[in-house]
Amino acid sequence: MHGSALVLGGGVAGIQSSLDLANKGIKVYLVEKEPSIGGVMALLDKTFPTNDCSICILAPKMNECFAHSNIEVMTYSELTSLEGEAPNFQVTILKKARFIDEKKCTGCGDCTQKCPTKVPNKYNMNLDERKAIYLPFPQSVPRIMTIDKELCLKFTKDKCGNCSKVCKAKAIDYEQKDEEIVLQVGAVVVASGFEIYKPIEMFEYGYGKYPNVRTAIEYERLICASGPTEGNLLVEPNGEHPSQIGFIQCVGSRDFRRKNPYCSSVCCMYATKEAMLAREHYEDIEAYIFYTDLRAVGKNFQQYVDRAKKDYDIKYIRARPGQIVENPDTNKLTIWYDDLINPNVQSLEVDMVVLCTALMPSTTANRIGEILGIELDDNGFFRAKDLLGDPVSSTRDGIFIAGYCAGPKDIPESVTQASGASARASEVIAQAGG
Amino acid sequence: MDNMFKPRIIAFCCNWCSYAGADLAGVSRFQYPPNARIIRVMCSGRVEPRFVFRAFEKGADGVIVTGCHIGDCHYISGNKKAEERMKLVRYLIGILGLEEDRFRLEWISASEGQKFAHVMTAFINKIKELGPNPMFGKIEEGTECQQ
Amino acid sequence: MSTEQEQPRIGVSVCHCGTNIGGFLDVPAVAEYVKTLPYVIYSEHNLYTCADDGLTSIKNAIKEHDLNRIIVASCTPRTHAPLFQYTCESAGLNPYLFEFVNIREQCSWVHMKEKEEATLKAKDLIRMGVARANLLEPQTEKRVDVISKALVIGGGVAGMSASLSLADQGFQIYLIEKEEELGGMVRKYYKLTPSNIDALEFIDNMVNKIKIRENIKIYKSSIVKDVRGYIGNFKVTIEGKSNENLEVGTIILATGAQEFKPNGFYEYGQDERIVTTIELENKMRIKELDGVINVIMIQCVGSREERIPYCSRICCMTAIKNAIYLKKEFDISVNILHNEIRVYGDYYEALYRKAQEIGVHFNKFGENDKPKVLKENGTLNVEIFNEGLGRIEKYPADLIVVSTPMVNISDAESLSKMLKVPLGQDRFFFEAHVKLRPLDFATDGIFLCGAAHAPATIPEVITQGYGAASRAAIPLASGYVQVEAITSHVEEAKCRGCGRCVEVCEYKALELAELENGRRVSRTNEVLCKGCGTCVATCCNGAISMMHYTSEQINAMIDAALSEKVGGGIVG
């Protein structure tokens, strides 16, 4: 096949879509707003139900994408307009200045070492720091530095310039400007992913107030060997590993009054995985999962949960905790809950609480929807043309949807939908004579 | 029996089933003793009898050949050929003065990580029971299968 | 084959894989040890060899140290060999001069509490890899043309979706359905959410789309009898109204699933008032619900138990959908007895809420305390320990619907053998990789979609159908596949022409040829050869060698494994 396609979003769904299209001979422009492709999967430690190391299985795909002769990976870039109709779209991409000459940078990291400005590290959920000139994470693709303009001394105070001095490749370019690139494409696949809910407004759980209350994605970084603590779980006040961890499900999801009414679909399983990982790291840890309905519906999921109960001795408590109270002297946390099986109010003291928070549509979804002229549903996910019969088509011809941006789903379902969206996009391109 | 005896095991695994089963044992973190050295071959049918004899000659205390279950062979019937051939191997090592149990043929699928760990553990324990290869240094070079 | 080999210059990269390897064995010590091995010029260790910096480091080492062999000791060749081979190739090294040593899945992860032993084992394994690498030779891969047609097995919603997409991508499709009509399992349903469309109307719409595609040929009442060949060139025999031989480049398996018949559960089969979900769907279709006032649905009958341990994914949603129709269209009261309601995502969660709002009852029983059906004076009652209320409750029923799991079709075993694709422990077809290759089989050119993979909803099945169509279209669109260079080769001087290799080859890749002097020798057809090596092991004269897996290489690995006492050790 010939012709070209635009893929929006460089997470696992966007990567799969791009590879499928490119392997058929279609030219793919893969646009990612962050400096590296990889998406949220690159942040995860392991994946259920096989406990495969997440980055281990993703990194080869990221590299394959970048090396593919039919794929142009455009990171740190955003879609700004779309005109025309399928199969003759004209799109404009804003390629933001990273103040680095991409052709010269080798990613050696000398500049990072000499950069004096430390800023919160977004990749590690702000649990540690990075420099103002940085690679988002060790396996970043492409391996090209980016300068954080908002924080770099050269831009804020016209001082420093260390990176430019140490760069042997002469790749630093403070004068670099944003660039607008206009492309012709036959079809578009939207795989813009999701956002993770920060439960700041749920005061009863004390997130942000109690140091030992974490969100699941923070936990994921903490338990990961390449994370801020090199895989060590540490709790206040003594920096020791916790003896008891409580995982709380449905934080911000299946919540009809305040937050999202839908089920995020993956939390039961990732909590099970995270509890297993805790037990693998520290044999003596007791792990409790507070859940409402355990949605172990995927292939081999029930067997995974059975194994968690039997071989890992993880305790599942059917309850939606009402409140968490911290003992200010010990930083220990008391979870108060109404047990749904033995109905009465009970409490459990733990060293650490992990809030399994909702996954929500990306904050960019609204804008992408406006630019592309495609509809969103009541929850803010991209609406399928026909939820029953055509789940990969958006409400506009030639534009297809894949991954979590089209509704809650796990990694294999995202990969599946990504291939599905590619198939439909290929149809449009093939019928246009491509 | 000497408790310090650490058997040396050569394991031939076919690429499609048993090697993948060994990988799954790893992914699932099923633990087994560290005595086996895996050699990957495309099919259990690739394993020449002389590989087994060579391993014993060079001092292996046990040799195990693993393949896809009968009927599941990626190459239709390579494992059946292996089965026929390995019966003969078992018989011949007996003639050489080695216990037949030092050799084993097992079928392990790509989804049987647990079985892989079990089989390895059981085989290694069996070899520990049998003790070191008594023929090490005594088998004449060039002993081969003439089918 | 080169007779004069250049002196090996080996580079080794040992991977920490974060702590996946580094946490359980002493990687720096292993990398240091490797330097002492013959022909090893260069050794390094990386946090992640597969990351861009690890790959760059390999490329640089090849250039700087003039390396002609590369060894990576890390995870498994089954996932990562292509990446490293590609890296070697891009640095100008033939990819067959790359050797993979597995020290994660087969070492660090299985010996997590024996750091010293695991370290020794890793050293042994790399020493074996070095021994083989010394003897590796460059190989070239052949390209084989692909027949740009595909076969779709199964004409349900999955197979029809796959066929439509493949046809619209421009390829000729053969669609095989064993029943008289297309539509599969969905034909047995009443109405479908979210559009409340009649299931038959939904199927008819799809069938009509299929019918107008000139490049889809449908074979109804037909089954696949035999499959031969390989990616790009499958030869398929189908049996039906007429027997035909088809040639296709790729195959999609979309054979669906069936409802588990709960014989032996309650009084199913003896009391007509106990029916399965699909039997209820039929009752709704033919309006055979006169006199029914109370329906009780029992979830997880047969599933999440010893024999069928999995959750069948769709039963909660199907029960809720049917409860809403029973309530709204038939004015029947419905009570769903469940252990937990496993609806997920946005739409089904909303449907669950809607059912509650319109008065469908939900009552929870214990995980290991399944409901009892009691017959009292001919009246049916269902008794559970209601966990929400904390007491035993009894509910009268005019009709009991048992929600049973989906199980694979009865000819799954024979299809599995015919196509050489595996079944998992749940007896569903087993994909190449659970996370990242959900639609592929490990066997090239064969793909999977729909309930043959695992129970799934209709939109999920359609998505999978499209997805499999994308995967199956790739070889068809490129027009060729690269065939691996691992094939057998007969050394004619050693061959005595006995023909035993010809007998054992399942692929008919070997044949006897007569030389000019009248001597008979065997020869390999490299395109047909799949590289199993059975012929090599069969040859008593040692006349056949297997490219890339030569006897010399394997012997060298055996010798290396046993050459030093650093590893498993011997009598202590």
mmCIF file of N, CA and C in Angstrom, chain C residues 13 40 58 102 137-138 145 148 211 236 243 253 264 269 344 375 390 412 422 447 527 551-552 561:
data_model
loop_
_atom_site.group_PDB
_atom_site.id
_atom_site.type_symbol
_atom_site.label_atom_id
_atom_site.label_comp_id
_atom_site.label_asym_id
_atom_site.label_seq_id
_atom_site.Cartn_x
_atom_site.Cartn_y
_atom_site.Cartn_z
ATOM 1 N N SER C 13 27.680 -8.233 25.842
ATOM 2 C CA SER C 13 27.001 -7.237 26.664
ATOM 3 C C SER C 13 26.119 -7.967 27.664
ATOM 4 N N VAL C 40 37.123 -13.430 23.307
ATOM 5 C CA VAL C 40 36.313 -12.303 23.772
ATOM 6 C C VAL C 40 37.210 -11.071 23.836
ATOM 7 N N ILE C 58 26.457 -1.202 21.808
ATOM 8 C CA ILE C 58 26.814 -2.386 21.012
ATOM 9 C C ILE C 58 27.350 -1.953 19.652
ATOM 10 N N ASN C 102 20.330 -16.454 27.632
ATOM 11 C CA ASN C 102 19.181 -16.158 28.485
ATOM 12 C C ASN C 102 19.581 -16.284 29.954
ATOM 13 N N GLU C 137 28.296 -18.699 11.586
ATOM 14 C CA GLU C 137 28.645 -18.232 10.245
ATOM 15 C C GLU C 137 27.576 -17.282 9.744
ATOM 16 N N PRO C 138 27.949 -16.348 8.888
ATOM 17 C CA PRO C 138 26.932 -15.441 8.346
ATOM 18 C C PRO C 138 25.944 -16.209 7.471
ATOM 19 N N ASP C 145 7.569 -15.022 -2.045
ATOM 20 C CA ASP C 145 6.374 -14.272 -2.435
ATOM 21 C C ASP C 145 5.167 -14.741 -1.643
ATOM 22 N N SER C 148 -1.632 -13.139 -2.324
ATOM 23 C CA SER C 148 -2.315 -12.043 -1.625
ATOM 24 C C SER C 148 -3.799 -12.330 -1.408
ATOM 25 N N LYS C 211 -22.110 -9.956 1.358
ATOM 26 C CA LYS C 211 -22.595 -10.474 0.073
ATOM 27 C C LYS C 211 -22.236 -9.565 -1.098
ATOM 28 N N VAL C 236 -4.854 -25.082 1.475
ATOM 29 C CA VAL C 236 -5.930 -25.458 2.378
ATOM 30 C C VAL C 236 -6.944 -26.308 1.624
ATOM 31 N N ASN C 243 -15.678 -30.050 -2.519
ATOM 32 C CA ASN C 243 -14.358 -30.015 -1.910
ATOM 33 C C ASN C 243 -13.467 -29.149 -2.771
ATOM 34 N N LEU C 253 -8.112 -17.350 12.335
ATOM 35 C CA LEU C 253 -8.941 -18.319 13.052
ATOM 36 C C LEU C 253 -9.986 -17.540 13.856
ATOM 37 N N GLY C 264 -25.810 -31.895 35.096
ATOM 38 C CA GLY C 264 -25.333 -32.249 36.426
ATOM 39 C C GLY C 264 -25.388 -31.091 37.400
ATOM 40 N N GLY C 269 -31.791 -30.008 32.513
ATOM 41 C CA GLY C 269 -31.982 -31.160 31.638
ATOM 42 C C GLY C 269 -33.126 -32.033 32.097
ATOM 43 N N TYR C 344 -17.830 -3.870 33.563
ATOM 44 C CA TYR C 344 -16.637 -3.043 33.592
ATOM 45 C C TYR C 344 -16.781 -1.961 32.533
ATOM 46 N N LYS C 375 -36.930 -27.885 45.491
ATOM 47 C CA LYS C 375 -38.218 -28.159 44.865
ATOM 48 C C LYS C 375 -39.180 -28.520 45.982
ATOM 49 N N GLY C 390 -26.791 -10.785 55.485
ATOM 50 C CA GLY C 390 -26.252 -11.583 56.566
ATOM 51 C C GLY C 390 -27.188 -12.680 57.039
ATOM 52 N N ALA C 412 -11.949 -27.790 18.614
ATOM 53 C CA ALA C 412 -10.767 -26.945 18.843
ATOM 54 C C ALA C 412 -9.478 -27.769 18.800
ATOM 55 N N PRO C 422 -1.349 -23.494 19.416
ATOM 56 C CA PRO C 422 -1.611 -24.142 20.708
ATOM 57 C C PRO C 422 -2.918 -23.738 21.385
ATOM 58 N N PHE C 447 -3.542 -15.965 12.469
ATOM 59 C CA PHE C 447 -3.987 -14.956 13.428
ATOM 60 C C PHE C 447 -5.275 -15.404 14.102
ATOM 61 N N VAL C 527 13.295 -23.653 0.471
ATOM 62 C CA VAL C 527 12.048 -22.929 0.714
ATOM 63 C C VAL C 527 11.071 -23.793 1.514
ATOM 64 N N SER C 551 25.921 -29.330 14.270
ATOM 65 C CA SER C 551 26.325 -30.283 15.310
ATOM 66 C C SER C 551 27.576 -29.785 16.016
ATOM 67 N N GLU C 552 28.466 -29.165 15.258
ATOM 68 C CA GLU C 552 29.701 -28.657 15.864
ATOM 69 C C GLU C 552 29.379 -27.600 16.915
ATOM 70 N N ALA C 561 29.763 -26.282 28.554
ATOM 71 C CA ALA C 561 28.958 -26.374 29.770
ATOM 72 C C ALA C 561 29.676 -27.201 30.822
#
